[in-house]
Amino acid sequence: MIPLGGSVRVELEARTGGALEAELDRDAWRALALQVGDGATAVPRAVRVFPAH
């Protein structure tokens, strides 16, 4: 979890093993109360794909 003012950014691991970054507001983050290793469902609203280096 990386705090970003009024929001937080979290790194998620996909079932396929790839990494995803999700950004959500602090109220949503607190309501979810996620801990490392918890399962979660992510539904993208805005997708940005960056080329691999």
Short mmCIF file of N, CA and C in Angstrom, two decimals, residues 11-52:
data_model
loop_
_atom_site.label_atom_id
_atom_site.label_comp_id
_atom_site.label_asym_id
_atom_site.label_seq_id
_atom_site.Cartn_x
_atom_site.Cartn_y
_atom_site.Cartn_z
N GLU A 11 -0.67 -3.01 -4.87
CA GLU A 11 -0.22 -3.94 -5.90
C GLU A 11 -0.94 -5.26 -5.66
N LEU A 12 -1.54 -5.77 -6.72
CA LEU A 12 -2.28 -7.03 -6.67
C LEU A 12 -1.58 -8.06 -7.54
N GLU A 13 -1.64 -9.31 -7.13
CA GLU A 13 -1.08 -10.38 -7.94
C GLU A 13 -2.23 -11.13 -8.60
N ALA A 14 -2.22 -11.18 -9.94
CA ALA A 14 -3.27 -11.88 -10.69
C ALA A 14 -3.09 -13.39 -10.55
N ARG A 15 -4.15 -14.11 -10.77
CA ARG A 15 -4.08 -15.58 -10.73
C ARG A 15 -3.03 -16.12 -11.68
N THR A 16 -2.79 -15.39 -12.75
CA THR A 16 -1.79 -15.81 -13.74
C THR A 16 -0.37 -15.50 -13.30
N GLY A 17 -0.24 -14.80 -12.17
CA GLY A 17 1.08 -14.46 -11.65
C GLY A 17 1.54 -13.06 -12.01
N GLY A 18 0.83 -12.38 -12.90
CA GLY A 18 1.19 -11.02 -13.26
C GLY A 18 0.83 -10.03 -12.17
N ALA A 19 1.41 -8.86 -12.23
CA ALA A 19 1.15 -7.82 -11.23
C ALA A 19 0.20 -6.77 -11.79
N LEU A 20 -0.68 -6.27 -10.93
CA LEU A 20 -1.61 -5.19 -11.26
C LEU A 20 -1.47 -4.12 -10.19
N GLU A 21 -1.61 -2.88 -10.57
CA GLU A 21 -1.67 -1.80 -9.59
C GLU A 21 -3.08 -1.23 -9.61
N ALA A 22 -3.64 -1.04 -8.41
CA ALA A 22 -4.98 -0.48 -8.29
C ALA A 22 -4.90 0.76 -7.41
N GLU A 23 -5.66 1.78 -7.78
CA GLU A 23 -5.73 2.99 -6.98
C GLU A 23 -7.16 3.18 -6.52
N LEU A 24 -7.36 3.41 -5.23
CA LEU A 24 -8.69 3.62 -4.70
C LEU A 24 -8.65 4.67 -3.61
N ASP A 25 -9.82 5.27 -3.33
CA ASP A 25 -9.83 6.31 -2.31
C ASP A 25 -9.68 5.69 -0.92
N ARG A 26 -9.24 6.50 0.03
CA ARG A 26 -8.94 6.00 1.38
C ARG A 26 -10.15 5.39 2.06
N ASP A 27 -11.35 5.95 1.85
CA ASP A 27 -12.55 5.39 2.47
C ASP A 27 -12.81 3.97 1.98
N ALA A 28 -12.66 3.75 0.67
CA ALA A 28 -12.84 2.40 0.12
C ALA A 28 -11.78 1.46 0.67
N TRP A 29 -10.54 1.93 0.77
CA TRP A 29 -9.44 1.12 1.32
C TRP A 29 -9.75 0.69 2.75
N ARG A 30 -10.20 1.64 3.57
CA ARG A 30 -10.53 1.32 4.97
C ARG A 30 -11.69 0.33 5.04
N ALA A 31 -12.71 0.52 4.20
CA ALA A 31 -13.88 -0.36 4.21
C ALA A 31 -13.51 -1.79 3.83
N LEU A 32 -12.59 -1.94 2.88
CA LEU A 32 -12.18 -3.28 2.45
C LEU A 32 -11.33 -3.98 3.51
N ALA A 33 -10.55 -3.22 4.25
CA ALA A 33 -9.68 -3.76 5.31
C ALA A 33 -8.84 -4.94 4.81
N LEU A 34 -8.27 -4.80 3.62
CA LEU A 34 -7.47 -5.88 3.04
C LEU A 34 -6.15 -6.05 3.78
N GLN A 35 -5.73 -7.29 3.89
CA GLN A 35 -4.44 -7.64 4.47
C GLN A 35 -3.64 -8.40 3.41
N VAL A 36 -2.33 -8.42 3.55
CA VAL A 36 -1.47 -9.16 2.62
C VAL A 36 -1.94 -10.60 2.56
N GLY A 37 -2.15 -11.10 1.34
CA GLY A 37 -2.58 -12.48 1.14
C GLY A 37 -4.08 -12.65 0.98
N ASP A 38 -4.88 -11.60 1.27
CA ASP A 38 -6.33 -11.68 1.08
C ASP A 38 -6.67 -11.77 -0.39
N GLY A 39 -7.76 -12.43 -0.71
CA GLY A 39 -8.28 -12.46 -2.08
C GLY A 39 -9.14 -11.23 -2.33
N ALA A 40 -9.16 -10.77 -3.55
CA ALA A 40 -9.98 -9.61 -3.92
C ALA A 40 -10.31 -9.70 -5.40
N THR A 41 -11.38 -9.05 -5.79
CA THR A 41 -11.77 -8.96 -7.19
C THR A 41 -11.54 -7.52 -7.65
N ALA A 42 -10.88 -7.36 -8.77
CA ALA A 42 -10.62 -6.03 -9.32
C ALA A 42 -11.36 -5.88 -10.64
N VAL A 43 -12.10 -4.78 -10.77
CA VAL A 43 -12.81 -4.47 -12.01
C VAL A 43 -12.25 -3.15 -12.53
N PRO A 44 -11.56 -3.18 -13.67
CA PRO A 44 -10.93 -1.95 -14.17
C PRO A 44 -11.95 -0.93 -14.66
N ARG A 45 -11.70 0.34 -14.35
CA ARG A 45 -12.49 1.44 -14.88
C ARG A 45 -11.68 2.20 -15.91
N ALA A 46 -10.40 2.32 -15.68
CA ALA A 46 -9.48 2.98 -16.62
C ALA A 46 -8.23 2.12 -16.68
N VAL A 47 -7.88 1.68 -17.86
CA VAL A 47 -6.74 0.78 -18.02
C VAL A 47 -5.61 1.50 -18.72
N ARG A 48 -4.41 1.38 -18.16
CA ARG A 48 -3.20 1.90 -18.79
C ARG A 48 -2.20 0.75 -18.84
N VAL A 49 -1.68 0.49 -20.02
CA VAL A 49 -0.72 -0.60 -20.21
C VAL A 49 0.62 0.01 -20.59
N PHE A 50 1.65 -0.41 -19.90
CA PHE A 50 2.99 0.10 -20.15
C PHE A 50 3.84 -1.02 -20.71
N PRO A 51 4.70 -0.72 -21.69
CA PRO A 51 5.54 -1.77 -22.28
C PRO A 51 6.54 -2.31 -21.26
N ALA A 52 6.83 -3.60 -21.38
CA ALA A 52 7.83 -4.23 -20.51
C ALA A 52 9.21 -3.72 -20.91
#
